[in-house]
Amino acid sequence: MTSAATTTATSTPSGLDDDRRASLDAAIDDLDAGARTWSALSVGQRATLLRAVRTAVAATAEEWAHTAAASKGLNGSHPLRGEEWLAGPYSVLGALDAYVETLSRLADGRNPLEGIRIDRAPGGRARVHAFPLTGLDKALLSGFTGEVWLEPGTTPRIARATAGLGQRTPAESGGIGLVLGAGNVTSIPVLDVLYELLAHNRTVLLKVNPTQDALVAVYEHAFAALIEPGFLRIVRGGGDVGAYLTGHQRLVHVHITGSAATFDAITWGAPGSATTRRRRENRPQLLKPITAELGGVSPIIVVPGEWTQADLTFQAEHIATMRLQNCGHNCIAGQVVIISSDWAQADEFRAALRRAYAKAPERPIWYPHSDDRMQQANDDYPDALVLGDRLLVEIGEEEDPTALQNTEYFAPVLGVIAIPGTGQQFLDAAVAHANDKLQGTLGANLLIDPATQRSLGTGFERAVAELRYGSIAINAWTAFGFITPTLTWGAFPGNTLQDVGSGIGVVHNALLLDRVERSVLHGPFRPFPRSLPVVSGGGRFTILPKPPWFVSARTGAVVSEGLTRFRANGGVVGLAKTLLQALRA
């Protein structure tokens, strides 16, 4: 035996030394054995296992949220620290609850869609009314509803017959998959792991992004019930580790949440003449399937109507939230606001947006290379308004919006463009603009007052159907869809390895639906108490005042924490206190 003191590690072609490579190979050996164990478990046993995971996630929720906030430079008194409760443990607890329900139904011989309404959306699509499904969600999140639209040609009968995906054939192993974890939101890596395990029967090697290294100990505690039997392994590392693993013959599938540039490097190789030739000849260097969620430039379409001053203020703060949550380091961050140049209230709206965007709490720009993207935006638009730590780009008649529409800045940069028209004419033009001019197809947001929506009738639904985005939020933000586990998350179908856009495939999808096209979320245009029928103008009723995820919510941090603790442990007294705090938002 050679002593450790005299051992000299040798480097492999991947850039890893022998010891590091051996450690990764050992993790894959464990997952190989784990795959056989996983295939031997019944669906009911898997549901029981997920309940154990849920207990551990609930126990780690506080440490999870505090560690995540600290890693992003948010101290214990920062007003936006609540983001890390909702985007971390709250999201994962909701997903586990939804998966347990689906698996429990299958274990009892029932269909995952039993009792869930399925009807027709425009274009003959089957539409699954996937949210809310519990009494608690119907009460606390009143006014919000969500649908999953399936691909044209998928009938309700087919939807029910195929729901369950890998859990319909639990004994058929999907092998070992690799998840290259996102670096910006702490729930993403583990939600991707759960989907690989449950939708595809794959045990999972999760490589965390280096920005998430501080969370690894939390993940290991929270998911110990999956780690111990070999269903999950978590490793750290940079690009060298990623390169070794994506090329590993024993890993049968890759899923990445990240950038298109990283996807292309994995699929085709580093930029250069050889890569250019491979792409031209359609010979990818990656010889295994890959799915991905890669972000994009998300539109916020503001349909002109007759808005009150309170409406202008609320929706301006809504838009500021879409951009500034997590400092803009979100693939779902709204980036381009599309308004009507013929709207009588356009100037009032612009003024309200400037105020809301400027007044939001400042926070560190923490994601790697985001300073460079901010500088790029400054260079692209030197006349942009500099409002503290953020930029507001209001495109004038003579300015070129191309950079704004084609560059996902992934930083606190918000743009406003104007196109002519009102009513249906504007809406159709704005949808066409979003589809044809903006990069990506991940998420689109649309704001419209109830009276205007009623006046458009079926033309409104037709316009929504024309939006080629994987997640569409109407009077809501697509982030709500992201944390709703029975909705789906991913790009609009049709992207390819050659032109990946916002990605390939979906995740989350706790109903385990097949042939998904998009998810559509509806929310209330006015908050409580203006959502009351006597003052709402026929809009949706909600008990929520200013939602806790708004960057302008005064009590957002304590309400987000309270809602997560209630999701984790229950407790009517704690919930009542949280709701009282919400009324002070």
Coordinates of C-alpha atoms in Angstrom, one line a residue:
M1 CA 0.0 0.0 0.0
T2 CA 1.3 3.5 -0.9
S3 CA 1.2 6.0 1.9
A4 CA -0.9 9.1 1.5
A5 CA 2.2 11.3 2.1
T6 CA 4.0 9.9 -1.0
T7 CA 1.1 9.5 -3.4
T8 CA 1.2 11.7 -6.4
A9 CA -2.2 12.2 -8.1
T10 CA -2.2 12.1 -11.9
S11 CA -4.4 14.1 -14.1
T12 CA -6.9 12.7 -16.6
P13 CA -7.8 14.2 -20.0
S14 CA -10.9 15.7 -18.3
G15 CA -8.7 17.8 -16.0
L16 CA -9.5 15.7 -12.9
D17 CA -6.9 13.8 -10.9
D18 CA -7.3 10.1 -10.3
D19 CA -8.6 10.5 -6.7
R20 CA -11.4 12.9 -7.8
R21 CA -12.4 10.6 -10.7
A22 CA -12.4 7.6 -8.4
S23 CA -14.7 9.4 -6.0
L24 CA -17.2 10.3 -8.8
D25 CA -17.1 6.7 -10.1
A26 CA -17.8 5.4 -6.6
A27 CA -20.9 7.7 -6.5
I28 CA -22.0 6.2 -9.8
D29 CA -21.5 2.7 -8.5
D30 CA -23.7 3.5 -5.5
L31 CA -26.4 4.9 -7.8
D32 CA -26.2 1.8 -10.0
A33 CA -27.0 -0.4 -7.0
G34 CA -29.6 2.2 -5.9
A35 CA -31.3 1.9 -9.3
R36 CA -31.9 -1.8 -8.7
T37 CA -33.3 -1.1 -5.2
W38 CA -35.5 1.7 -6.6
S39 CA -37.0 -0.6 -9.2
A40 CA -37.9 -3.1 -6.5
L41 CA -40.0 -0.6 -4.5
S42 CA -43.7 -0.4 -5.0
V43 CA -45.3 2.9 -5.7
G44 CA -46.8 2.8 -2.2
Q45 CA -43.3 2.4 -0.7
R46 CA -42.1 5.3 -2.7
A47 CA -44.9 7.5 -1.3
T48 CA -43.8 6.4 2.2
L49 CA -40.2 7.3 1.4
L50 CA -41.3 10.8 0.2
R51 CA -43.1 11.4 3.4
A52 CA -39.8 10.8 5.2
V53 CA -38.1 13.2 2.9
R54 CA -40.8 15.8 3.7
T55 CA -40.3 15.4 7.4
A56 CA -36.6 16.1 7.0
V57 CA -37.2 19.1 4.7
A58 CA -39.6 20.6 7.2
A59 CA -36.9 20.1 9.9
T60 CA -34.3 21.9 7.9
A61 CA -36.5 24.7 6.5
E62 CA -35.1 27.4 8.8
E63 CA -31.5 26.5 8.3
W64 CA -32.2 26.3 4.5
A65 CA -33.7 29.7 4.3
H66 CA -31.1 31.4 6.5
T67 CA -28.2 29.7 4.7
A68 CA -29.6 30.7 1.3
A69 CA -30.2 34.3 2.4
A70 CA -26.7 34.7 3.8
S71 CA -25.2 33.3 0.6
K72 CA -26.9 36.1 -1.3
G73 CA -25.8 38.9 1.0
L74 CA -29.2 39.3 2.8
N75 CA -28.8 39.7 6.5
G76 CA -31.3 38.7 9.1
S77 CA -33.2 42.0 9.0
H78 CA -33.2 42.5 5.2
P79 CA -36.8 43.1 4.0
L80 CA -36.3 40.7 1.1
R81 CA -35.0 37.7 3.0
G82 CA -38.5 36.1 2.7
E83 CA -37.7 35.2 -0.9
E84 CA -35.5 32.4 0.3
W85 CA -38.3 30.8 2.4
L86 CA -40.7 30.7 -0.6
A87 CA -38.1 29.9 -3.3
G88 CA -36.5 27.2 -1.2
P89 CA -38.2 25.0 1.4
Y90 CA -41.8 26.2 0.7
S91 CA -41.5 25.2 -3.0
V92 CA -40.0 21.8 -2.1
L93 CA -42.6 21.0 0.6
G94 CA -45.4 21.8 -1.9
A95 CA -43.8 19.5 -4.5
L96 CA -43.4 16.6 -2.0
D97 CA -47.0 16.9 -0.9
A98 CA -48.2 16.9 -4.5
Y99 CA -46.0 13.9 -5.5
V100 CA -47.2 12.0 -2.4
E101 CA -50.8 12.5 -3.5
T102 CA -50.1 11.3 -7.0
L103 CA -48.2 8.2 -5.9
S104 CA -50.8 7.4 -3.2
R105 CA -53.5 7.5 -5.9
L106 CA -51.5 5.2 -8.1
A107 CA -50.8 2.8 -5.2
D108 CA -54.5 2.6 -4.5
G109 CA -55.3 1.7 -8.1
R110 CA -56.7 5.2 -8.9
N111 CA -55.8 7.6 -11.7
P112 CA -53.7 10.7 -10.8
L113 CA -56.4 12.8 -12.5
E114 CA -59.4 11.3 -10.7
G115 CA -61.7 14.1 -9.7
I116 CA -59.7 16.7 -11.6
R117 CA -61.6 18.5 -14.4
I118 CA -60.4 18.2 -17.9
D119 CA -62.0 20.3 -20.7
R120 CA -61.1 21.9 -24.0
A121 CA -58.8 24.9 -24.5
P122 CA -58.6 26.9 -27.8
G123 CA -57.3 24.8 -30.7
G124 CA -58.9 21.6 -29.5
R125 CA -56.3 21.1 -26.8
A126 CA -57.2 19.1 -23.7
R127 CA -56.9 21.4 -20.6
V128 CA -56.3 20.0 -17.1
H129 CA -57.4 22.2 -14.3
A130 CA -54.4 21.5 -12.1
F131 CA -54.6 24.2 -9.5
P132 CA -56.0 24.6 -6.8
L133 CA -56.6 21.0 -5.9
T134 CA -56.7 21.3 -2.0
G135 CA -59.0 23.1 0.3
L136 CA -56.1 25.0 1.8
D137 CA -54.9 26.3 -1.5
K138 CA -58.4 27.3 -2.5
A139 CA -58.7 29.3 0.7
L140 CA -55.2 30.9 1.1
L141 CA -54.6 31.4 -2.6
S142 CA -58.1 32.3 -3.6
G143 CA -58.3 34.1 -7.0
F144 CA -55.4 32.0 -8.4
T145 CA -56.1 29.1 -10.8
G146 CA -53.8 27.1 -13.1
E147 CA -54.3 24.9 -16.1
V148 CA -52.0 22.6 -18.0
W149 CA -52.7 22.6 -21.7
L150 CA -51.7 19.4 -23.5
E151 CA -50.4 19.1 -27.1
P152 CA -53.0 19.4 -29.8
G153 CA -54.5 16.0 -30.5
T154 CA -54.2 14.8 -26.9
T155 CA -57.7 13.9 -25.8
P156 CA -59.0 13.8 -22.2
R157 CA -59.0 10.0 -22.5
I158 CA -55.3 9.9 -23.6
A159 CA -54.5 12.4 -20.8
R160 CA -55.9 10.1 -18.2
A161 CA -54.5 7.0 -19.7
T162 CA -50.9 8.3 -19.7
A163 CA -50.9 10.3 -16.4
G164 CA -48.3 8.8 -14.1
L165 CA -45.3 8.5 -16.5
G166 CA -42.6 6.4 -15.0
Q167 CA -44.8 5.4 -12.0
R168 CA -47.1 3.5 -14.2
T169 CA -44.2 1.0 -14.8
P170 CA -42.2 1.3 -11.5
A171 CA -40.2 -1.9 -12.1
E172 CA -38.6 -0.5 -15.3
S173 CA -35.4 1.2 -14.4
G174 CA -34.5 4.4 -16.2
G175 CA -30.8 4.0 -15.3
I176 CA -28.8 6.9 -13.8
G177 CA -29.3 10.5 -14.7
L178 CA -27.1 13.5 -14.2
V179 CA -28.6 16.8 -13.0
L180 CA -26.4 19.9 -13.4
G181 CA -28.0 22.1 -10.8
A182 CA -28.9 25.8 -11.2
G183 CA -27.0 28.3 -9.3
N184 CA -29.6 31.0 -8.7
V185 CA -32.6 29.5 -6.8
T186 CA -32.1 26.9 -4.1
S187 CA -35.2 24.7 -4.8
I188 CA -34.3 24.1 -8.5
P189 CA -31.7 21.4 -8.2
V190 CA -33.7 19.2 -5.8
L191 CA -37.0 19.8 -7.7
D192 CA -35.1 18.6 -10.8
V193 CA -33.9 15.5 -8.9
L194 CA -37.4 14.6 -7.8
Y195 CA -38.7 14.8 -11.4
E196 CA -35.9 12.6 -12.7
L197 CA -36.6 10.1 -10.0
L198 CA -40.4 10.0 -10.3
A199 CA -41.2 10.9 -13.9
H200 CA -38.4 8.7 -15.4
N201 CA -37.4 6.2 -12.7
R202 CA -33.8 7.4 -12.8
T203 CA -31.5 7.5 -9.8
V204 CA -29.7 10.8 -9.8
L205 CA -26.2 12.3 -9.5
L206 CA -26.7 15.9 -8.7
K207 CA -23.7 18.2 -9.4
V208 CA -24.5 21.5 -7.6
N209 CA -23.4 24.8 -9.0
P210 CA -20.5 26.3 -7.0
T211 CA -22.8 29.2 -5.9
Q212 CA -24.8 26.6 -4.0
D213 CA -21.9 25.0 -2.1
A214 CA -23.2 26.4 1.2
L215 CA -26.4 24.5 0.7
V216 CA -24.9 21.1 0.2
A217 CA -25.0 20.2 3.9
V218 CA -28.6 21.3 4.1
Y219 CA -29.5 19.2 1.0
E220 CA -27.7 16.2 2.5
H221 CA -29.7 16.4 5.7
A222 CA -33.0 17.2 4.0
F223 CA -32.7 14.3 1.4
A224 CA -30.9 11.7 3.6
A225 CA -33.8 9.3 3.0
L226 CA -32.9 9.3 -0.7
I227 CA -29.1 9.4 -0.2
E228 CA -28.8 6.4 2.2
P229 CA -30.3 3.8 -0.1
G230 CA -28.4 5.1 -3.2
F231 CA -31.1 6.9 -5.0
L232 CA -29.3 10.2 -4.9
R233 CA -25.7 11.4 -4.7
I234 CA -24.6 15.0 -4.4
V235 CA -21.2 16.3 -5.6
R236 CA -19.5 19.6 -5.9
G237 CA -17.3 20.9 -8.6
G238 CA -16.7 23.2 -11.5
G239 CA -16.6 22.8 -15.2
D240 CA -14.1 20.0 -15.1
V241 CA -16.4 17.8 -13.0
G242 CA -19.3 18.7 -15.3
A243 CA -17.3 17.7 -18.4
Y244 CA -16.3 14.4 -16.9
L245 CA -19.8 13.5 -15.8
T246 CA -21.6 14.5 -19.0
G247 CA -19.2 12.3 -21.0
H248 CA -19.6 9.3 -18.5
Q249 CA -20.8 6.2 -20.3
R250 CA -22.8 5.0 -17.3
L251 CA -24.9 8.1 -17.0
V252 CA -27.8 7.8 -19.5
H253 CA -29.3 11.2 -19.4
V254 CA -28.4 14.8 -18.7
H255 CA -30.7 17.6 -17.4
I256 CA -29.4 21.1 -17.0
T257 CA -30.9 24.3 -15.7
G258 CA -28.5 27.1 -16.9
S259 CA -27.6 29.0 -20.0
A260 CA -27.8 28.2 -23.7
A261 CA -24.0 28.7 -24.0
T262 CA -23.4 26.0 -21.4
F263 CA -25.9 23.7 -23.1
D264 CA -24.2 24.2 -26.5
A265 CA -20.8 23.5 -24.9
I266 CA -22.0 20.3 -23.5
T267 CA -23.9 19.2 -26.6
W268 CA -21.5 20.4 -29.4
G269 CA -18.2 21.2 -27.7
A270 CA -16.3 24.4 -26.9
P271 CA -16.4 27.1 -29.5
G272 CA -14.0 26.5 -32.4
S273 CA -13.7 25.2 -35.9
A274 CA -14.3 21.5 -34.8
T275 CA -17.5 22.5 -33.0
T276 CA -18.7 24.5 -36.0
R277 CA -18.2 21.6 -38.2
R278 CA -20.0 19.2 -35.9
R279 CA -23.0 21.5 -35.8
R280 CA -23.0 21.9 -39.6
E281 CA -22.9 18.1 -40.0
N282 CA -25.4 17.6 -37.1
R283 CA -23.0 15.4 -35.1
P284 CA -23.3 16.4 -31.5
Q285 CA -20.5 15.3 -29.2
L286 CA -23.0 14.4 -26.5
L287 CA -24.3 11.0 -27.4
K288 CA -27.1 10.7 -24.8
P289 CA -30.4 12.5 -24.4
I290 CA -30.4 15.9 -22.7
T291 CA -33.2 18.1 -21.4
A292 CA -32.8 21.7 -20.3
E293 CA -34.4 24.8 -18.9
L294 CA -32.4 27.8 -20.2
G295 CA -34.3 31.0 -19.5
G296 CA -34.9 33.8 -22.0
V297 CA -36.2 37.3 -22.3
S298 CA -39.7 37.3 -20.7
P299 CA -42.4 39.8 -21.8
I300 CA -44.9 41.6 -19.6
I301 CA -47.8 42.7 -21.9
V302 CA -49.8 45.5 -20.4
V303 CA -53.2 45.7 -22.1
P304 CA -54.6 49.3 -22.0
G305 CA -57.8 49.9 -20.1
E306 CA -59.3 52.3 -17.6
W307 CA -57.2 51.8 -14.5
T308 CA -57.6 53.6 -11.1
Q309 CA -54.6 55.2 -9.4
A310 CA -54.5 52.2 -7.1
D311 CA -54.4 49.8 -10.1
L312 CA -51.5 51.7 -11.6
T313 CA -49.6 51.6 -8.4
F314 CA -50.3 48.0 -7.6
Q315 CA -49.4 46.7 -11.1
A316 CA -46.3 48.9 -11.3
E317 CA -45.1 47.2 -8.1
H318 CA -46.1 43.9 -9.6
I319 CA -43.8 44.5 -12.6
A320 CA -41.0 45.7 -10.4
T321 CA -41.2 42.4 -8.5
M322 CA -41.1 40.4 -11.7
R323 CA -37.7 42.1 -12.5
L324 CA -36.1 42.6 -9.0
Q325 CA -37.0 39.5 -7.1
N326 CA -33.6 37.7 -6.5
C327 CA -32.0 40.8 -7.9
G328 CA -33.1 39.8 -11.4
H329 CA -31.0 36.6 -11.3
N330 CA -34.0 34.6 -12.5
C331 CA -34.7 32.8 -15.7
I332 CA -38.3 33.9 -15.1
A333 CA -37.6 37.5 -14.5
G334 CA -39.8 39.9 -16.6
Q335 CA -37.5 42.0 -18.8
V336 CA -39.5 43.7 -21.5
V337 CA -42.7 45.6 -20.7
I338 CA -44.9 46.0 -23.8
I339 CA -47.4 48.9 -23.5
S340 CA -49.6 50.8 -26.0
S341 CA -48.4 54.1 -27.3
D342 CA -52.2 54.9 -27.8
W343 CA -53.1 54.2 -24.1
A344 CA -54.5 57.4 -22.5
Q345 CA -52.8 56.4 -19.2
A346 CA -49.5 55.5 -20.7
D347 CA -47.7 58.4 -19.1
E348 CA -49.3 57.8 -15.7
F349 CA -48.3 54.2 -16.0
R350 CA -44.7 55.0 -16.9
A351 CA -44.4 57.4 -13.9
A352 CA -45.9 54.7 -11.5
L353 CA -43.4 52.2 -12.8
R354 CA -40.4 54.5 -12.3
R355 CA -41.5 55.1 -8.7
A356 CA -42.1 51.4 -8.0
Y357 CA -38.8 50.4 -9.6
A358 CA -36.8 53.0 -7.8
K359 CA -38.4 52.5 -4.3
A360 CA -37.8 48.7 -4.1
P361 CA -35.2 47.8 -1.4
E362 CA -31.6 47.7 -2.6
R363 CA -29.7 44.4 -2.4
P364 CA -26.4 43.0 -3.6
I365 CA -25.9 42.0 -7.2
W366 CA -24.5 38.6 -6.2
Y367 CA -24.6 36.2 -9.1
P368 CA -21.3 35.7 -10.9
H369 CA -20.7 37.9 -13.9
S370 CA -23.8 39.9 -13.3
D371 CA -21.7 43.1 -13.0
D372 CA -20.5 42.4 -16.5
R373 CA -24.1 42.1 -17.7
M374 CA -25.0 45.4 -16.0
Q375 CA -22.1 47.0 -17.8
Q376 CA -23.3 45.5 -21.1
A377 CA -26.7 47.0 -20.5
N378 CA -25.2 50.4 -19.8
D379 CA -23.1 50.1 -23.0
D380 CA -26.2 49.1 -25.0
Y381 CA -28.3 51.9 -23.6
P382 CA -26.2 54.7 -22.2
D383 CA -29.2 57.0 -21.7
A384 CA -31.0 54.4 -19.4
L385 CA -32.3 55.6 -16.1
V386 CA -29.9 54.6 -13.3
L387 CA -32.1 54.0 -10.2
G388 CA -29.8 53.0 -7.4
D389 CA -28.6 49.4 -8.1
R390 CA -30.8 49.0 -11.2
L391 CA -31.5 50.2 -14.7
L392 CA -34.7 51.2 -16.4
V393 CA -34.5 51.3 -20.2
E394 CA -37.4 53.2 -21.8
I395 CA -37.0 52.7 -25.5
G396 CA -37.7 55.9 -27.5
E397 CA -39.0 56.1 -31.1
E398 CA -35.4 56.3 -32.5
E399 CA -33.8 53.7 -30.2
D400 CA -33.0 50.2 -31.3
P401 CA -34.6 47.6 -28.9
T402 CA -32.7 44.7 -30.4
A403 CA -30.2 44.2 -27.5
L404 CA -33.0 44.5 -24.9
Q405 CA -35.1 41.9 -26.7
N406 CA -32.3 39.4 -27.5
T407 CA -30.1 39.6 -24.4
E408 CA -31.1 37.9 -21.2
Y409 CA -29.3 40.3 -18.8
F410 CA -29.9 38.1 -15.7
A411 CA -29.5 41.3 -13.7
P412 CA -31.7 44.2 -12.5
V413 CA -32.4 45.6 -16.0
L414 CA -36.0 46.4 -17.1
G415 CA -37.0 47.7 -20.4
V416 CA -40.2 49.4 -21.7
I417 CA -41.3 49.5 -25.3
A418 CA -44.4 50.9 -26.9
I419 CA -46.4 49.7 -29.9
P420 CA -49.6 51.2 -31.3
G421 CA -53.2 50.0 -30.9
T422 CA -55.9 49.4 -28.3
G423 CA -58.1 46.5 -27.4
Q424 CA -57.8 43.4 -29.5
Q425 CA -55.6 45.1 -32.1
F426 CA -53.0 45.9 -29.4
L427 CA -53.2 42.5 -27.8
D428 CA -52.7 40.7 -31.1
A429 CA -49.8 42.9 -32.0
A430 CA -48.2 42.5 -28.6
V431 CA -48.5 38.7 -28.7
A432 CA -46.9 38.7 -32.2
H433 CA -44.1 41.0 -31.0
A434 CA -43.4 38.8 -28.0
N435 CA -43.4 35.7 -30.2
D436 CA -41.3 37.1 -33.0
K437 CA -39.0 39.7 -31.4
L438 CA -38.0 38.4 -28.0
Q439 CA -35.5 35.6 -27.4
G440 CA -36.8 32.5 -25.8
T441 CA -40.1 30.8 -25.0
L442 CA -40.0 30.1 -21.3
G443 CA -42.5 32.5 -19.7
A444 CA -44.8 35.4 -20.6
N445 CA -46.8 37.7 -18.3
L446 CA -50.0 39.5 -19.2
L447 CA -51.8 42.2 -17.2
I448 CA -55.4 43.1 -18.1
D449 CA -58.3 44.7 -16.1
P450 CA -61.5 42.6 -15.8
A451 CA -63.6 45.0 -17.9
T452 CA -61.2 45.0 -20.8
Q453 CA -60.9 41.2 -20.6
R454 CA -64.7 40.8 -20.7
S455 CA -64.9 43.2 -23.7
L456 CA -62.5 41.1 -25.7
G457 CA -64.5 37.9 -25.2
T458 CA -63.2 34.9 -27.0
G459 CA -60.5 37.1 -28.7
F460 CA -58.7 37.1 -25.4
E461 CA -58.5 33.3 -25.2
R462 CA -57.4 33.2 -28.8
A463 CA -54.6 35.6 -28.1
V464 CA -53.4 33.6 -25.1
A465 CA -53.4 30.4 -27.3
E466 CA -51.2 32.3 -29.8
L467 CA -48.5 33.0 -27.2
R468 CA -45.8 30.5 -27.8
Y469 CA -44.5 30.2 -24.2
G470 CA -44.3 27.3 -21.8
S471 CA -45.7 29.2 -18.9
I472 CA -48.2 32.1 -19.2
A473 CA -49.3 34.1 -16.3
I474 CA -52.4 36.4 -16.6
N475 CA -52.6 39.0 -13.8
A476 CA -49.9 37.1 -12.1
W477 CA -46.2 36.4 -12.4
T478 CA -44.9 33.2 -13.9
A479 CA -42.9 32.6 -10.7
F480 CA -46.2 31.6 -9.1
G481 CA -46.4 28.9 -11.7
F482 CA -42.9 27.8 -10.9
I483 CA -43.6 27.1 -7.3
T484 CA -47.0 25.4 -8.1
P485 CA -46.0 21.8 -8.4
T486 CA -49.1 20.6 -10.2
L487 CA -48.3 23.0 -13.1
T488 CA -45.4 22.4 -15.4
W489 CA -42.2 24.3 -16.0
G490 CA -40.2 24.4 -19.2
A491 CA -40.0 26.0 -22.7
F492 CA -42.7 25.8 -25.3
P493 CA -42.2 22.6 -27.3
G494 CA -40.3 22.6 -30.6
N495 CA -36.7 23.5 -29.7
T496 CA -33.9 21.3 -30.9
L497 CA -30.3 20.6 -30.2
Q498 CA -29.3 22.9 -33.1
D499 CA -31.6 25.7 -31.8
V500 CA -32.3 25.1 -28.1
G501 CA -33.9 28.4 -27.3
S502 CA -35.2 28.3 -23.7
G503 CA -34.7 24.5 -23.5
I504 CA -36.2 21.1 -24.1
G505 CA -38.7 19.2 -21.9
V506 CA -40.5 20.1 -18.7
V507 CA -40.0 19.6 -15.0
H508 CA -42.1 19.8 -11.8
N509 CA -45.4 18.4 -13.2
A510 CA -46.4 16.5 -10.1
L511 CA -49.5 15.1 -11.8
L512 CA -47.0 13.3 -14.1
L513 CA -48.8 14.4 -17.2
D514 CA -47.6 13.3 -20.6
R515 CA -47.6 15.4 -23.8
V516 CA -47.5 18.8 -22.1
E517 CA -47.6 22.0 -24.2
R518 CA -47.8 24.8 -21.6
S519 CA -49.2 25.9 -18.3
V520 CA -51.5 28.9 -17.9
L521 CA -52.0 30.7 -14.6
H522 CA -54.7 33.2 -13.8
G523 CA -54.6 35.6 -10.9
P524 CA -56.6 38.5 -9.5
F525 CA -56.1 41.9 -11.0
R526 CA -56.9 43.7 -7.7
P527 CA -55.8 42.6 -4.2
F528 CA -57.9 42.5 -1.1
P529 CA -59.9 44.5 -0.2
R530 CA -60.3 45.9 -3.7
S531 CA -61.0 42.4 -4.9
L532 CA -64.3 42.4 -3.1
P533 CA -67.2 42.1 -5.6
V534 CA -68.7 45.5 -4.8
V535 CA -65.4 47.3 -5.9
S536 CA -63.6 44.8 -8.1
G537 CA -65.5 45.5 -11.3
G538 CA -66.2 41.8 -11.7
G539 CA -62.6 40.6 -11.2
R540 CA -61.4 37.6 -9.2
F541 CA -61.8 37.6 -5.4
T542 CA -58.7 37.0 -3.3
I543 CA -58.1 37.2 0.4
L544 CA -54.5 38.3 -0.2
P545 CA -53.7 42.0 0.1
K546 CA -50.3 42.8 -1.3
P547 CA -48.8 39.4 -1.9
P548 CA -45.8 38.6 0.3
W549 CA -43.5 38.0 -2.8
F550 CA -43.9 41.6 -3.9
V551 CA -40.6 43.5 -3.3
S552 CA -42.8 46.3 -1.9
A553 CA -44.5 44.2 0.7
R554 CA -43.6 45.7 4.1
T555 CA -44.2 42.4 5.9
G556 CA -43.2 40.1 3.1
A557 CA -40.3 38.5 5.0
V558 CA -42.3 37.5 8.1
V559 CA -45.3 36.4 6.0
S560 CA -43.2 34.2 3.7
E561 CA -41.5 32.6 6.7
G562 CA -44.9 32.1 8.4
L563 CA -46.5 30.5 5.3
T564 CA -43.5 28.1 5.0
R565 CA -43.7 27.1 8.7
F566 CA -47.4 26.5 8.3
R567 CA -46.7 24.4 5.1
A568 CA -44.1 22.5 7.1
N569 CA -45.8 21.9 10.4
G570 CA -49.3 23.2 10.3
G571 CA -50.7 25.2 13.2
V572 CA -53.8 27.3 13.1
V573 CA -52.5 29.9 15.6
G574 CA -49.4 30.5 13.6
L575 CA -51.3 30.8 10.4
A576 CA -53.7 33.3 12.0
K577 CA -50.7 35.5 13.1
T578 CA -49.2 35.2 9.6
L579 CA -52.5 36.3 7.9
L580 CA -52.7 39.3 10.3
Q581 CA -49.2 40.3 9.3
A582 CA -50.2 39.9 5.6
L583 CA -52.9 42.5 6.1
R584 CA -50.2 45.0 7.1
A585 CA -48.2 44.4 3.9

